[in-house]
Amino acid sequence: MSTQLTLIETSDFEADRIVQENQVIDEALHILDRRLFARGPNLMSPDAVASYLKLHLVQQEHEVFGVIFLDAQHRVLAFEVLFHGSIDGASVYPRQVVKRSLAHNAAAAIFVHNHPSGCTEPSQADRVLTARLKEVLALIEVRVLDHFIVGEGRPLSLAEHGWL
């Protein structure tokens, strides 16, 4: 009888261990989902993007250039400021934009830079850079959705003005 009692105790112990392990596995799967499928804010309109970018860049004293990296459903994967410049310009290197796009496995991108002067009117250099980056990212199948310029007032969207 003592043998049966030992087997039952061992069996109960084994069952408890399996239940605990299953709970650990379930928690690990939730953590994995959170890490792999976590997305940033839901930016469903140009106004939402403009507000988001203004909050992130309005206090910059020098010109910066950043990218919002998006997945295939245009959900935010990440926002990164990639280049820092002076009070009236920043050097942007397409190779680095491509590298970060690939690192995030992005399907789409929205560019942004600020004008510390407050004027949101795009320069000819801004338009040329946007066209060049759009061309380069098309080679790796990353769609450029917009380019915003943050300054005084509402950020300017190049796409809304037909300049993309």
Coordinates of N, CA and C in Angstrom, one line a residue:
M1 N 0.8 -1.2 0.0 CA 0.0 0.0 0.0 C 0.9 1.3 0.0
S2 N 1.9 1.2 0.7 CA 2.8 2.3 0.7 C 3.4 2.6 -0.7
T3 N 3.5 1.6 -1.5 CA 4.0 1.8 -2.9 C 2.9 2.6 -3.7
Q4 N 1.7 2.2 -3.5 CA 0.6 2.9 -4.2 C 0.6 4.4 -3.8
L5 N 0.7 4.6 -2.5 CA 0.7 6.0 -2.0 C 1.8 6.8 -2.6
T6 N 3.0 6.2 -2.7 CA 4.1 6.9 -3.3 C 3.9 7.2 -4.8
L7 N 3.3 6.2 -5.5 CA 3.0 6.5 -6.9 C 2.0 7.6 -7.1
I8 N 1.0 7.6 -6.3 CA 0.0 8.6 -6.4 C 0.6 10.0 -6.0
E9 N 1.4 10.1 -5.0 CA 2.1 11.3 -4.6 C 3.0 11.8 -5.8
T10 N 3.7 10.8 -6.4 CA 4.6 11.2 -7.5 C 3.8 11.7 -8.7
S11 N 2.7 11.0 -8.9 CA 1.8 11.4 -10.0 C 1.2 12.8 -9.8
D12 N 0.8 13.1 -8.6 CA 0.2 14.4 -8.3 C 1.3 15.4 -8.4
F13 N 2.5 15.1 -7.9 CA 3.6 16.0 -8.1 C 3.9 16.3 -9.5
E14 N 4.0 15.3 -10.3 CA 4.2 15.4 -11.8 C 3.1 16.2 -12.5
A15 N 1.9 16.0 -12.1 CA 0.8 16.8 -12.7 C 0.9 18.2 -12.3
D16 N 1.2 18.5 -11.0 CA 1.4 19.9 -10.6 C 2.6 20.6 -11.4
R17 N 3.6 19.8 -11.5 CA 4.8 20.4 -12.3 C 4.4 20.7 -13.7
I18 N 3.6 19.8 -14.3 CA 3.2 20.1 -15.7 C 2.3 21.3 -15.8
V19 N 1.4 21.4 -14.8 CA 0.5 22.6 -14.8 C 1.3 23.9 -14.7
Q20 N 2.3 23.9 -13.8 CA 3.2 25.1 -13.6 C 4.0 25.4 -14.8
E21 N 4.5 24.3 -15.5 CA 5.3 24.5 -16.7 C 4.4 25.1 -17.8
N22 N 3.2 24.6 -17.9 CA 2.2 25.1 -18.9 C 1.9 26.6 -18.7
Q23 N 1.8 27.0 -17.4 CA 1.6 28.4 -17.1 C 2.8 29.2 -17.5
V24 N 4.0 28.7 -17.2 CA 5.2 29.4 -17.6 C 5.3 29.6 -19.2
I25 N 4.9 28.5 -19.9 CA 5.0 28.5 -21.3 C 3.9 29.5 -21.8
D26 N 2.7 29.5 -21.3 CA 1.7 30.5 -21.7 C 2.2 31.9 -21.5
E27 N 2.8 32.2 -20.4 CA 3.3 33.6 -20.1 C 4.5 33.9 -21.1
A28 N 5.3 32.9 -21.4 CA 6.4 33.2 -22.3 C 5.8 33.5 -23.7
L29 N 4.8 32.8 -24.1 CA 4.2 33.1 -25.4 C 3.5 34.5 -25.4
H30 N 3.0 34.9 -24.3 CA 2.4 36.3 -24.3 C 3.5 37.3 -24.4
I31 N 4.6 37.1 -23.7 CA 5.8 38.0 -23.8 C 6.3 38.0 -25.2
L32 N 6.4 36.8 -25.8 CA 6.9 36.8 -27.2 C 6.0 37.6 -28.2
D33 N 4.7 37.4 -28.0 CA 3.8 38.1 -28.8 C 3.9 39.6 -28.6
R34 N 4.1 40.1 -27.4 CA 4.2 41.5 -27.1 C 5.5 42.0 -27.7
R35 N 6.6 41.3 -27.7 CA 7.8 41.7 -28.2 C 7.8 41.7 -29.8
L36 N 7.3 40.7 -30.4 CA 7.3 40.6 -31.8 C 6.2 41.4 -32.5
F37 N 5.1 41.6 -31.9 CA 4.0 42.3 -32.5 C 3.6 43.6 -31.9
A38 N 4.4 44.1 -31.0 CA 4.2 45.4 -30.4 C 4.3 46.5 -31.5
R39 N 3.4 47.4 -31.4 CA 3.4 48.5 -32.4 C 3.3 49.8 -31.6
G40 N 3.7 50.8 -32.3 CA 3.6 52.2 -31.7 C 2.2 52.7 -31.8
P41 N 2.1 54.0 -31.7 CA 0.8 54.7 -31.7 C 0.1 54.4 -33.1
N42 N -1.2 54.4 -33.1 CA -2.0 54.3 -34.3 C -2.1 55.6 -35.0
L43 N -1.4 55.8 -36.1 CA -1.5 57.1 -36.8 C -2.3 56.9 -38.0
M44 N -3.6 57.2 -37.9 CA -4.5 56.9 -39.0 C -4.8 58.0 -40.0
S45 N -4.2 59.2 -39.7 CA -4.5 60.4 -40.6 C -3.3 61.3 -40.6
P46 N -3.2 62.1 -41.6 CA -2.1 63.1 -41.6 C -2.1 64.0 -40.4
D47 N -3.3 64.4 -39.9 CA -3.4 65.2 -38.7 C -2.7 64.5 -37.5
A48 N -3.0 63.2 -37.3 CA -2.5 62.4 -36.2 C -1.0 62.3 -36.4
V49 N -0.5 62.1 -37.6 CA 1.0 62.0 -37.8 C 1.6 63.4 -37.5
A50 N 1.0 64.5 -38.0 CA 1.5 65.8 -37.7 C 1.6 66.1 -36.3
S51 N 0.6 65.8 -35.5 CA 0.6 66.0 -34.1 C 1.7 65.2 -33.4
Y52 N 1.8 63.9 -33.7 CA 2.8 63.1 -33.1 C 4.2 63.6 -33.4
L53 N 4.5 64.0 -34.6 CA 5.8 64.5 -35.0 C 6.1 65.8 -34.3
K54 N 5.1 66.7 -34.3 CA 5.3 68.0 -33.6 C 5.7 67.8 -32.2
L55 N 5.1 66.9 -31.5 CA 5.4 66.6 -30.1 C 6.8 66.1 -29.9
H56 N 7.3 65.4 -30.9 CA 8.6 64.8 -30.8 C 9.8 65.7 -31.3
L57 N 9.4 66.7 -32.1 CA 10.5 67.5 -32.7 C 10.5 69.0 -32.4
V58 N 9.4 69.5 -31.9 CA 9.3 70.9 -31.8 C 10.3 71.6 -30.9
Q59 N 10.9 70.8 -29.9 CA 11.9 71.4 -29.0 C 13.3 71.3 -29.5
Q60 N 13.5 70.7 -30.7 CA 14.9 70.6 -31.2 C 15.4 71.9 -31.6
E61 N 16.6 72.2 -31.1 CA 17.3 73.5 -31.4 C 18.0 73.5 -32.7
H62 N 18.3 72.3 -33.2 CA 19.0 72.1 -34.5 C 18.2 71.2 -35.4
E63 N 18.5 71.3 -36.7 CA 17.7 70.5 -37.6 C 18.0 69.0 -37.4
V64 N 17.0 68.2 -37.4 CA 17.1 66.8 -37.3 C 16.2 66.2 -38.4
F65 N 16.6 65.0 -38.8 CA 15.9 64.2 -39.8 C 15.5 62.8 -39.2
G66 N 14.3 62.5 -39.3 CA 13.9 61.2 -38.7 C 12.9 60.4 -39.7
V67 N 12.6 59.2 -39.3 CA 11.8 58.3 -40.1 C 10.8 57.6 -39.1
I68 N 9.6 57.5 -39.5 CA 8.6 56.6 -38.9 C 8.6 55.4 -39.7
F69 N 9.0 54.3 -39.2 CA 9.0 53.0 -39.9 C 7.7 52.3 -39.7
L70 N 7.0 51.8 -40.7 CA 5.7 51.2 -40.6 C 5.7 49.8 -41.2
D71 N 4.8 49.0 -40.7 CA 4.6 47.6 -41.2 C 3.7 47.7 -42.5
A72 N 3.3 46.5 -43.0 CA 2.5 46.5 -44.2 C 1.1 47.0 -44.0
Q73 N 0.6 47.1 -42.8 CA -0.7 47.7 -42.5 C -0.6 49.1 -42.0
H74 N 0.6 49.7 -42.2 CA 1.0 51.0 -41.9 C 0.8 51.3 -40.4
R75 N 1.1 50.3 -39.6 CA 1.2 50.5 -38.1 C 2.7 50.8 -37.8
V76 N 2.8 51.7 -36.8 CA 4.2 52.1 -36.4 C 5.0 51.0 -35.8
L77 N 6.2 50.8 -36.4 CA 7.2 49.9 -35.9 C 8.1 50.6 -35.0
A78 N 8.5 51.8 -35.4 CA 9.5 52.6 -34.7 C 9.5 54.0 -35.2
F79 N 10.0 55.0 -34.4 CA 10.3 56.3 -34.9 C 11.7 56.6 -34.4
E80 N 12.6 57.0 -35.4 CA 14.0 57.2 -35.1 C 14.4 58.5 -35.7
V81 N 15.1 59.3 -34.9 CA 15.8 60.5 -35.5 C 17.2 59.9 -35.9
L82 N 17.4 60.0 -37.2 CA 18.6 59.4 -37.8 C 19.8 60.3 -38.0
F83 N 19.5 61.6 -38.2 CA 20.5 62.6 -38.5 C 20.3 63.9 -37.7
H84 N 21.4 64.4 -37.2 CA 21.4 65.7 -36.5 C 22.2 66.7 -37.3
G85 N 21.8 67.9 -37.4 CA 22.5 68.9 -38.2 C 22.7 70.2 -37.4
S86 N 22.8 71.3 -38.1 CA 23.0 72.6 -37.6 C 21.7 73.3 -37.5
I87 N 21.7 74.6 -37.3 CA 20.5 75.4 -37.2 C 19.7 75.5 -38.5
D88 N 20.4 75.2 -39.6 CA 19.7 75.4 -40.9 C 19.9 74.2 -41.9
G89 N 20.3 73.1 -41.4 CA 20.5 72.0 -42.3 C 21.0 70.7 -41.6
A90 N 20.7 69.6 -42.2 CA 21.2 68.3 -41.7 C 21.6 67.4 -42.9
S91 N 22.7 66.8 -42.9 CA 23.1 65.9 -43.9 C 22.4 64.6 -43.7
V92 N 21.8 64.1 -44.8 CA 21.0 62.8 -44.8 C 21.7 61.9 -45.8
Y93 N 21.9 60.6 -45.3 CA 22.6 59.6 -46.1 C 21.6 58.5 -46.4
P94 N 21.2 58.4 -47.7 CA 20.3 57.4 -48.1 C 20.6 56.0 -47.6
R95 N 21.9 55.6 -47.7 CA 22.4 54.3 -47.2 C 21.9 54.0 -45.8
Q96 N 22.0 55.0 -44.9 CA 21.6 54.8 -43.5 C 20.1 54.6 -43.4
V97 N 19.4 55.3 -44.2 CA 17.9 55.2 -44.2 C 17.5 53.8 -44.7
V98 N 18.2 53.3 -45.7 CA 17.9 51.9 -46.2 C 18.3 50.9 -45.1
K99 N 19.4 51.1 -44.5 CA 19.9 50.1 -43.4 C 18.8 50.1 -42.3
R100 N 18.4 51.2 -41.8 CA 17.4 51.2 -40.7 C 16.1 50.7 -41.1
S101 N 15.7 50.9 -42.4 CA 14.4 50.4 -42.9 C 14.5 48.9 -42.9
L102 N 15.6 48.3 -43.3 CA 15.8 46.9 -43.3 C 15.8 46.3 -41.9
A103 N 16.5 47.0 -41.0 CA 16.6 46.6 -39.6 C 15.2 46.5 -39.0
H104 N 14.3 47.4 -39.4 CA 13.0 47.3 -38.8 C 12.0 46.5 -39.6
N105 N 12.5 45.9 -40.7 CA 11.7 45.1 -41.6 C 10.4 46.0 -42.1
A106 N 10.7 47.2 -42.3 CA 9.6 48.2 -42.7 C 9.1 47.9 -44.1
A107 N 7.8 48.1 -44.2 CA 7.1 48.1 -45.5 C 6.8 49.5 -46.1
A108 N 6.8 50.5 -45.1 CA 6.6 51.8 -45.5 C 7.3 52.8 -44.6
A109 N 7.4 54.0 -45.0 CA 8.1 55.0 -44.2 C 7.5 56.4 -44.4
I110 N 7.6 57.2 -43.3 CA 7.2 58.6 -43.3 C 8.5 59.4 -42.8
F111 N 8.9 60.3 -43.7 CA 10.1 61.1 -43.3 C 9.6 62.3 -42.5
V112 N 10.5 62.9 -41.7 CA 10.2 64.1 -41.0 C 11.5 64.8 -40.8
H113 N 11.5 66.1 -40.9 CA 12.6 67.0 -40.4 C 12.0 68.3 -39.9
N114 N 12.7 68.9 -39.1 CA 12.2 70.2 -38.5 C 13.0 71.4 -39.1
H115 N 12.4 72.5 -39.1 CA 13.0 73.8 -39.4 C 13.0 74.6 -38.2
P116 N 14.2 74.7 -37.5 CA 14.2 75.5 -36.2 C 13.8 76.9 -36.4
S117 N 13.9 77.4 -37.6 CA 13.5 78.8 -37.9 C 12.0 79.0 -37.8
G118 N 11.2 77.9 -37.8 CA 9.8 77.9 -37.7 C 9.0 77.8 -39.0
C119 N 9.7 78.2 -40.1 CA 9.1 78.2 -41.5 C 9.0 76.8 -42.0
T120 N 7.8 76.3 -42.3 CA 7.6 74.9 -42.8 C 7.7 74.8 -44.3
E121 N 7.9 75.9 -45.0 CA 8.0 75.8 -46.5 C 9.2 74.9 -46.9
P122 N 8.9 73.9 -47.7 CA 10.1 73.0 -48.1 C 11.0 73.8 -49.1
S123 N 12.3 73.5 -48.9 CA 13.3 74.1 -49.8 C 13.4 73.1 -51.1
Q124 N 14.0 73.6 -52.1 CA 14.3 72.7 -53.2 C 15.1 71.5 -52.8
A125 N 16.0 71.7 -51.9 CA 16.8 70.6 -51.4 C 16.0 69.5 -50.7
D126 N 14.9 70.0 -49.9 CA 14.0 69.1 -49.3 C 13.3 68.2 -50.3
R127 N 12.8 68.8 -51.3 CA 12.1 68.1 -52.4 C 13.0 67.1 -53.1
V128 N 14.2 67.5 -53.4 CA 15.1 66.6 -54.1 C 15.5 65.5 -53.2
L129 N 15.7 65.7 -51.9 CA 16.1 64.6 -51.0 C 14.9 63.7 -50.9
T130 N 13.7 64.2 -50.8 CA 12.5 63.3 -50.7 C 12.4 62.4 -51.9
A131 N 12.6 63.0 -53.1 CA 12.5 62.2 -54.4 C 13.6 61.1 -54.4
R132 N 14.8 61.5 -54.0 CA 15.9 60.6 -54.0 C 15.7 59.4 -53.0
L133 N 15.2 59.7 -51.8 CA 15.0 58.7 -50.8 C 13.8 57.8 -51.3
K134 N 12.8 58.4 -51.9 CA 11.7 57.6 -52.4 C 12.2 56.6 -53.4
E135 N 13.0 57.0 -54.3 CA 13.6 56.2 -55.4 C 14.5 55.1 -54.8
V136 N 15.3 55.4 -53.8 CA 16.2 54.4 -53.2 C 15.4 53.4 -52.4
L137 N 14.4 53.8 -51.6 CA 13.6 52.8 -50.8 C 12.7 52.0 -51.7
A138 N 12.3 52.5 -52.9 CA 11.5 51.7 -53.8 C 12.3 50.4 -54.2
L139 N 13.6 50.5 -54.3 CA 14.5 49.4 -54.7 C 14.4 48.2 -53.7
I140 N 14.1 48.5 -52.4 CA 13.9 47.5 -51.4 C 12.5 47.3 -51.0
E141 N 11.6 47.8 -51.8 CA 10.1 47.7 -51.6 C 9.6 48.3 -50.3
V142 N 10.1 49.5 -50.0 CA 9.6 50.3 -48.9 C 8.9 51.5 -49.5
R143 N 7.6 51.6 -49.2 CA 6.8 52.7 -49.8 C 7.0 53.9 -48.9
V144 N 7.2 55.1 -49.6 CA 7.3 56.3 -48.9 C 5.9 57.0 -48.9
L145 N 5.3 57.2 -47.7 CA 4.0 57.7 -47.7 C 3.9 59.2 -47.6
D146 N 4.9 59.8 -46.9 CA 4.9 61.3 -46.7 C 6.2 61.8 -46.2
H147 N 6.3 63.1 -46.2 CA 7.5 63.8 -45.6 C 6.9 65.0 -45.0
F148 N 7.1 65.1 -43.7 CA 6.6 66.3 -42.9 C 7.7 67.2 -42.5
I149 N 7.4 68.5 -42.5 CA 8.3 69.5 -42.0 C 7.7 70.1 -40.8
V150 N 8.4 70.0 -39.7 CA 7.9 70.6 -38.4 C 8.5 71.9 -38.2
G151 N 7.6 72.9 -37.9 CA 8.0 74.2 -37.5 C 6.9 74.9 -36.8
E152 N 6.7 76.2 -37.0 CA 5.6 76.9 -36.4 C 4.3 76.5 -37.0
G153 N 3.3 76.3 -36.1 CA 2.0 75.9 -36.6 C 1.9 74.4 -36.9
R154 N 1.0 74.0 -37.8 CA 0.8 72.6 -38.1 C 1.9 72.2 -39.1
P155 N 2.5 71.0 -38.8 CA 3.6 70.5 -39.7 C 3.1 70.4 -41.1
L156 N 3.9 70.7 -42.1 CA 3.6 70.6 -43.5 C 3.8 69.2 -44.0
S157 N 2.8 68.7 -44.7 CA 2.9 67.4 -45.4 C 3.1 67.6 -46.9
L158 N 4.2 67.0 -47.3 CA 4.5 67.1 -48.8 C 3.5 66.4 -49.6
A159 N 3.0 65.3 -49.1 CA 2.0 64.5 -49.8 C 0.7 65.2 -50.0
E160 N 0.3 65.9 -48.9 CA -1.0 66.7 -49.0 C -0.9 67.8 -50.0
H161 N 0.3 68.3 -50.2 CA 0.5 69.4 -51.2 C 0.9 68.8 -52.6
G162 N 0.9 67.5 -52.8 CA 1.1 66.9 -54.1 C 2.6 67.0 -54.5
W163 N 3.5 67.1 -53.5 CA 4.9 67.2 -53.8 C 5.7 65.9 -53.5
L164 N 4.9 64.8 -53.4 CA 5.6 63.5 -53.1 C 5.6 62.7 -54.3

